[in-house]
């Protein structure tokens, strides 16, 4: 009997060890629970970015990407040679087609594939169609009873461009915006009902080739009492619209509020580029006599023009000539220009000054 009990104990212990070993590691090959996605503009020269989607399975899971070119409706797909990264830059031969990305997820227990939906049909933008190169603006005091004024921003496209305006009321963070009925002029008088909210303006630019929309950033939260005007801005006499830079003092600063490039986008054949810059003080008044300096980044793409002063309307034109460093790369899509406006005779770092980075589109396929 004692011998029999010892056999039963050993058998039970062996069974326990077997069960313990079976549950020590839960093996699971990758399985997809939400498909991969693609983000980015479907215009030639733009870069698309893949997201692998959501996967279950034993960690760690690694991902491989395979970009596919497909027909106009996402059919007849085949791999694009060499395109196995998380991004893909659309090529001149892609218009009319769509793109998908196939993701292979792998772990020690196996692998599995999942494919994204097809993008919208790829196209080459029409340079004559209006496009906003800087966002619309809102000026004025964000307080009940005050009048705000919309500026259209700057646009490229064939002239003339006609602008339409729609004021929108949003939550305190500039989200969940709704059109304000009848508010379609360049100005809007802030209502008591806007208190605690923010405002945006949506601008539609139209010409004979088409139309496009752009929205401003949101205002500060609307208050019940007008904010006091900034100090340091000169008080202009009746009929005077431009402040002299000598009359601007601290704590006011200079602001490069607008820029107009002579070409948009910049093409591979560009030999020179002129950009008009507009300077105001922090009260929104145009400033004459401000010294403006600009340089392209990265360096060695364009020459650095001499510093020049704004005219009687607050505008100045700087001309850049092409250098051997342009383009910065074969896939360059943007050129950044650093602009500084200062009060002559004062330190560019500590005086009445203002700086801004602007971004210009580059299309090396043209």
Coordinates of C-alpha atoms in Angstrom, one line a residue:
X1 CA 0.0 0.0 0.0
X2 CA 2.8 2.4 0.9
X3 CA 4.4 1.6 -2.5
X4 CA 1.2 2.4 -4.2
X5 CA 0.8 5.8 -2.5
X6 CA 4.4 6.8 -3.5
X7 CA 3.6 6.1 -7.1
X8 CA 0.5 8.2 -7.0
X9 CA 2.4 11.1 -5.4
X10 CA 5.1 11.0 -8.1
X11 CA 2.5 10.9 -10.9
X12 CA 0.7 13.9 -9.4
X13 CA 4.0 15.9 -9.1
X14 CA 4.9 15.1 -12.7
X15 CA 1.4 16.2 -13.9
X16 CA 1.8 19.5 -11.9
X17 CA 5.2 20.1 -13.5
X18 CA 3.8 19.4 -17.0
X19 CA 0.9 21.9 -16.4
X20 CA 3.3 24.5 -15.0
X21 CA 5.6 24.2 -18.0
X22 CA 2.6 24.5 -20.4
X23 CA 1.5 27.7 -18.8
X24 CA 4.9 29.3 -18.3
X25 CA 4.8 30.9 -21.7
X26 CA 1.7 31.9 -23.7
X27 CA 2.8 31.7 -27.4
X28 CA 0.9 33.8 -29.9
X29 CA 1.8 34.8 -33.5
X30 CA 0.9 38.4 -34.5
X31 CA -2.7 39.1 -35.5
X32 CA -4.0 42.4 -36.8
X33 CA -6.9 44.1 -35.0
X34 CA -7.0 47.4 -36.9
X35 CA -5.4 47.8 -40.4
X36 CA -2.4 49.9 -41.3
X37 CA -3.1 53.5 -42.3
X38 CA -1.5 56.1 -44.6
X39 CA -1.2 59.8 -43.9
X40 CA -0.1 62.7 -46.0
X41 CA -1.1 64.7 -49.1
X42 CA -1.6 62.7 -52.3
X43 CA 0.1 65.3 -54.5
X44 CA 3.3 64.6 -56.5
X45 CA 6.4 65.4 -54.5
X46 CA 4.6 64.9 -51.1
X47 CA 5.7 62.3 -48.6
X48 CA 3.2 59.6 -47.3
X49 CA 3.7 58.1 -43.9
X50 CA 2.6 54.6 -42.9
X51 CA 1.2 53.6 -39.5
X52 CA 1.3 49.8 -38.8
X53 CA -2.1 49.7 -37.3
X54 CA -2.9 47.7 -34.1
X55 CA -1.6 44.2 -33.5
X56 CA -2.0 41.5 -30.9
X57 CA 0.5 38.7 -30.1
X58 CA 3.6 37.9 -28.1
X59 CA 6.1 40.7 -27.6
X60 CA 8.3 41.9 -29.1
X61 CA 6.6 42.5 -32.5
X62 CA 8.7 43.9 -35.4
X63 CA 7.2 45.5 -38.6
X64 CA 8.3 45.5 -42.2
X65 CA 6.7 47.8 -44.8
X66 CA 6.0 47.2 -48.5
X67 CA 4.6 50.1 -50.5
X68 CA 2.3 49.2 -53.4
X69 CA 1.2 51.2 -56.4
X70 CA -2.4 50.4 -57.5
X71 CA -4.9 51.4 -60.1
X72 CA -7.2 54.4 -59.8
X73 CA -9.7 52.4 -57.6
X74 CA -7.1 50.6 -55.5
X75 CA -7.0 47.5 -57.7
X76 CA -4.1 45.6 -59.5
X77 CA -1.5 46.4 -56.9
X78 CA 2.1 45.5 -57.1
X79 CA 5.2 46.3 -55.0
X80 CA 7.2 49.4 -55.6
X81 CA 10.8 48.3 -55.9
X82 CA 13.0 49.4 -53.0
X83 CA 10.2 51.1 -51.1
X84 CA 10.3 49.3 -47.7
X85 CA 10.5 52.2 -45.3
X86 CA 7.8 53.9 -43.2
X87 CA 7.6 56.7 -45.8
X88 CA 7.1 57.0 -49.5
X89 CA 7.6 60.2 -51.6
X90 CA 5.1 60.4 -54.5
X91 CA 6.8 60.4 -57.9
X92 CA 6.0 62.2 -61.2
X93 CA 4.8 58.9 -62.7
X94 CA 2.3 58.2 -59.9
X95 CA -0.6 60.6 -60.8
X96 CA -3.9 58.8 -61.7
X97 CA -2.9 55.8 -59.5
X98 CA -3.4 55.0 -55.8
X99 CA -1.1 53.7 -53.1
X100 CA -1.4 51.0 -50.4
X101 CA 1.1 49.8 -47.8
X102 CA 1.4 46.2 -46.7
X103 CA 2.7 45.6 -43.2
X104 CA 4.4 42.3 -42.1
X105 CA 4.3 41.8 -38.4
X106 CA 6.7 39.2 -36.9
X107 CA 7.6 37.8 -33.5
X108 CA 9.3 34.5 -32.4
X109 CA 6.0 32.6 -32.9
X110 CA 5.3 33.6 -36.5
X111 CA 4.3 36.4 -38.8
X112 CA 1.2 37.9 -40.4
X113 CA 0.4 40.5 -43.1
X114 CA -2.2 43.3 -43.2
X115 CA -2.8 45.9 -45.9
X116 CA -4.1 49.5 -45.7
X117 CA -6.9 50.9 -47.7
X118 CA -6.0 52.7 -50.9
X119 CA -5.3 56.4 -50.8
X120 CA -7.2 58.9 -52.8
X121 CA -6.1 59.2 -56.4
X122 CA -2.7 60.9 -56.8
X123 CA -2.6 64.1 -58.7
X124 CA -0.3 66.9 -59.7
X125 CA -1.4 70.3 -58.4
X126 CA -2.5 72.9 -60.9
X127 CA -0.3 76.0 -60.1
X128 CA -3.1 78.3 -61.4
X129 CA -5.5 77.1 -58.7
X130 CA -5.4 79.3 -55.6
X131 CA -3.4 78.0 -52.7
X132 CA -2.8 79.7 -49.3
X133 CA 0.9 80.2 -48.7
X134 CA 0.3 81.9 -45.3
X135 CA -2.8 81.5 -43.1
X136 CA -5.6 84.1 -42.9
X137 CA -5.2 86.5 -40.0
X138 CA -7.5 88.2 -37.4
X139 CA -6.6 91.6 -35.9
X140 CA -8.4 93.5 -33.2
X141 CA -9.3 93.1 -29.5
X142 CA -10.9 89.8 -28.6
X143 CA -13.5 91.3 -26.3
X144 CA -17.3 91.7 -26.4
X145 CA -18.3 94.7 -28.4
X146 CA -15.0 95.0 -30.2
X147 CA -14.6 94.7 -34.0
X148 CA -12.2 92.1 -35.4
X149 CA -10.8 92.3 -38.9
X150 CA -9.9 89.4 -41.2
X151 CA -6.9 89.4 -43.6
X152 CA -6.9 86.8 -46.3
X153 CA -3.3 85.7 -45.8
X154 CA -1.1 85.3 -48.9
X155 CA -2.0 83.1 -51.8
X156 CA -0.5 81.7 -55.0
X157 CA -2.4 81.1 -58.2
X158 CA -3.6 82.9 -61.3
X159 CA -4.9 86.5 -60.7
X160 CA -7.4 87.8 -60.0
X161 CA -8.2 85.8 -56.8
X162 CA -11.6 86.6 -55.2
X163 CA -11.9 86.0 -51.4
X164 CA -15.0 85.0 -49.4
X165 CA -15.1 85.0 -45.6
X166 CA -16.9 83.0 -43.0
X167 CA -16.5 83.8 -39.3
X168 CA -16.7 80.7 -36.9
X169 CA -17.2 80.4 -33.2
X170 CA -15.2 77.7 -31.5
X171 CA -14.6 76.3 -28.0
X172 CA -11.8 77.6 -25.7
X173 CA -9.2 75.5 -27.5
X174 CA -10.2 76.5 -31.0
X175 CA -12.0 73.2 -31.7
X176 CA -15.7 72.2 -32.5
X177 CA -16.2 75.3 -34.6
X178 CA -19.5 76.4 -36.0
X179 CA -20.3 78.9 -38.7
X180 CA -21.8 82.2 -37.4
X181 CA -24.9 82.9 -39.5
X182 CA -24.6 86.0 -41.7
X183 CA -21.0 86.7 -40.6
X184 CA -19.4 86.7 -44.1
X185 CA -17.8 90.2 -44.2
X186 CA -14.1 91.0 -43.5
X187 CA -15.1 92.4 -40.1
X188 CA -17.0 90.9 -37.2
X189 CA -18.3 92.6 -34.1
X190 CA -17.8 90.3 -31.1
X191 CA -21.0 89.4 -29.3
X192 CA -21.7 88.7 -25.6
X193 CA -22.6 85.2 -26.6
X194 CA -19.0 84.7 -27.7
X195 CA -17.6 85.1 -24.1
X196 CA -15.4 82.2 -23.0
X197 CA -15.1 81.0 -26.6
X198 CA -12.6 81.7 -29.4
X199 CA -13.1 82.8 -33.0
X200 CA -11.6 81.7 -36.4
X201 CA -12.2 83.0 -39.9
X202 CA -12.3 80.7 -42.9
X203 CA -11.3 82.2 -46.3
X204 CA -12.1 80.7 -49.7
X205 CA -9.9 81.9 -52.6
X206 CA -11.4 81.5 -56.0
X207 CA -10.3 82.2 -59.6
X208 CA -11.1 80.9 -63.1
X209 CA -9.1 77.7 -62.4
X210 CA -10.7 76.6 -59.1
X211 CA -10.9 77.4 -55.4
X212 CA -9.3 76.5 -52.1
X213 CA -10.0 77.2 -48.4
X214 CA -7.8 78.2 -45.5
X215 CA -8.5 78.9 -41.9
X216 CA -6.9 81.3 -39.4
X217 CA -5.6 80.3 -36.0
X218 CA -8.1 80.9 -33.2
X219 CA -8.2 84.1 -31.2
X220 CA -7.5 84.2 -27.5
X221 CA -10.5 83.4 -25.3
X222 CA -13.1 86.2 -25.7
X223 CA -13.3 88.4 -22.6
X224 CA -15.9 90.9 -21.3
X225 CA -13.4 93.8 -20.9
X226 CA -11.2 95.0 -23.7
X227 CA -7.6 94.3 -23.1
X228 CA -5.5 97.5 -22.7
X229 CA -3.5 98.3 -25.9
X230 CA 0.2 97.3 -25.8
X231 CA 2.5 100.1 -24.8
X232 CA 5.5 101.2 -26.8
X233 CA 3.5 101.6 -30.0
X234 CA 3.4 105.2 -31.4
X235 CA 0.0 106.9 -31.4
X236 CA -0.6 107.9 -35.0
X237 CA -2.2 111.2 -36.0
X238 CA -5.5 111.2 -37.9
X239 CA -5.0 110.2 -41.5
X240 CA -1.5 108.6 -40.8
X241 CA -1.4 104.9 -41.3
X242 CA 2.3 104.1 -41.0
X243 CA 4.5 104.5 -37.9
X244 CA 8.2 105.5 -38.2
X245 CA 10.5 103.0 -36.7
X246 CA 12.2 105.7 -34.6
X247 CA 8.9 106.2 -32.7
X248 CA 8.6 102.5 -31.7
X249 CA 9.8 101.8 -28.2
X250 CA 10.0 99.0 -25.7
X251 CA 8.1 96.8 -24.8
X252 CA 6.7 96.9 -28.4
X253 CA 8.5 94.8 -31.0
X254 CA 8.7 94.6 -34.7
X255 CA 6.7 91.9 -36.5
X256 CA 7.3 90.5 -40.0
X257 CA 3.6 89.8 -40.6
X258 CA 3.5 89.1 -44.3
X259 CA 5.7 87.8 -47.1
X260 CA 5.1 87.5 -50.9
X261 CA 7.6 85.4 -52.9
X262 CA 8.1 86.1 -56.6
X263 CA 7.7 82.4 -57.3
X264 CA 5.6 79.7 -55.7
X265 CA 6.6 76.9 -55.8
X266 CA 10.4 77.3 -56.3
X267 CA 11.3 75.2 -59.3
X268 CA 14.5 73.5 -60.3
X269 CA 15.2 76.2 -62.9
X270 CA 15.1 79.0 -60.4
X271 CA 18.1 81.4 -60.8
X272 CA 16.9 84.2 -58.5
X273 CA 14.1 84.7 -56.0
X274 CA 12.6 88.0 -54.8
X275 CA 10.6 88.1 -51.6
X276 CA 8.6 91.1 -50.3
X277 CA 8.4 91.4 -46.5
X278 CA 5.9 93.6 -44.5
X279 CA 6.8 94.9 -41.1
X280 CA 4.4 96.1 -38.3
X281 CA 4.7 96.9 -34.6
X282 CA 3.0 94.7 -32.0
X283 CA -0.1 97.0 -32.3
X284 CA -0.5 96.0 -36.0
X285 CA 0.7 99.3 -37.4
X286 CA 2.8 99.2 -40.5
X287 CA 6.4 100.5 -39.8
X288 CA 8.6 102.4 -42.2
X289 CA 12.4 102.6 -41.9
X290 CA 12.8 99.1 -40.3
X291 CA 16.0 97.3 -41.3
X292 CA 15.3 93.9 -42.7
X293 CA 17.8 91.0 -43.1
X294 CA 17.1 87.5 -44.4
X295 CA 19.0 84.3 -45.2
X296 CA 18.0 80.9 -46.5
X297 CA 18.4 77.8 -44.4
X298 CA 20.3 75.5 -45.0
X299 CA 23.0 78.0 -46.0
X300 CA 24.7 77.9 -49.5
X301 CA 21.4 77.6 -51.4
X302 CA 21.0 81.3 -52.0
X303 CA 23.1 84.5 -51.7
X304 CA 22.4 86.7 -48.6
X305 CA 21.1 90.1 -49.8
X306 CA 22.2 93.3 -48.1
X307 CA 20.0 94.5 -45.3
X308 CA 17.3 97.0 -46.6
X309 CA 14.8 99.3 -45.0
X310 CA 11.0 99.2 -45.3
X311 CA 9.3 101.9 -47.4
X312 CA 6.5 104.3 -46.6
X313 CA 4.0 101.4 -46.6
X314 CA 6.0 99.0 -44.5
X315 CA 7.2 96.8 -47.4
X316 CA 10.7 95.9 -48.5
X317 CA 11.9 93.6 -51.3
X318 CA 15.0 91.4 -50.9
X319 CA 16.4 89.5 -53.9
X320 CA 18.3 86.2 -53.5
X321 CA 20.4 84.6 -56.2
X322 CA 20.9 80.8 -56.7
X323 CA 24.1 79.2 -55.3
X324 CA 25.6 75.8 -56.0
X325 CA 24.0 74.4 -52.8
X326 CA 20.5 74.5 -54.3
X327 CA 18.7 72.2 -54.2
X328 CA 19.8 71.0 -50.7
X329 CA 18.7 67.4 -51.8
X330 CA 17.0 65.7 -54.7
X331 CA 13.9 65.3 -52.6
X332 CA 13.7 68.9 -51.3
X333 CA 10.2 70.1 -50.8
X334 CA 10.6 73.2 -48.7
X335 CA 13.1 76.1 -48.4
X336 CA 13.2 78.0 -45.0
X337 CA 14.2 81.6 -44.9
X338 CA 15.1 83.3 -41.6
X339 CA 13.9 87.0 -41.5
X340 CA 14.9 89.7 -39.0
X341 CA 13.5 93.2 -38.7
X342 CA 15.3 95.7 -36.4
X343 CA 15.4 99.3 -35.4
X344 CA 18.5 100.8 -37.1
X345 CA 21.2 101.8 -34.6
X346 CA 20.1 99.2 -32.0
X347 CA 21.4 95.7 -31.3
X348 CA 19.7 93.0 -33.4
X349 CA 19.5 90.9 -30.2
X350 CA 18.5 93.3 -27.5
X351 CA 16.8 96.2 -29.3
X352 CA 13.4 96.8 -30.9
X353 CA 13.5 93.7 -33.2
X354 CA 11.5 90.8 -34.4
X355 CA 12.4 87.5 -36.1
X356 CA 10.4 84.9 -38.2
X357 CA 11.0 81.7 -40.1
X358 CA 9.1 81.4 -43.4
X359 CA 8.7 78.2 -45.4
X360 CA 8.5 78.3 -49.2
X361 CA 7.4 75.3 -51.4
X362 CA 9.9 73.7 -53.7
X363 CA 8.9 71.5 -56.7
X364 CA 12.0 70.0 -58.3
X365 CA 9.9 68.3 -60.9
X366 CA 9.1 71.6 -62.6

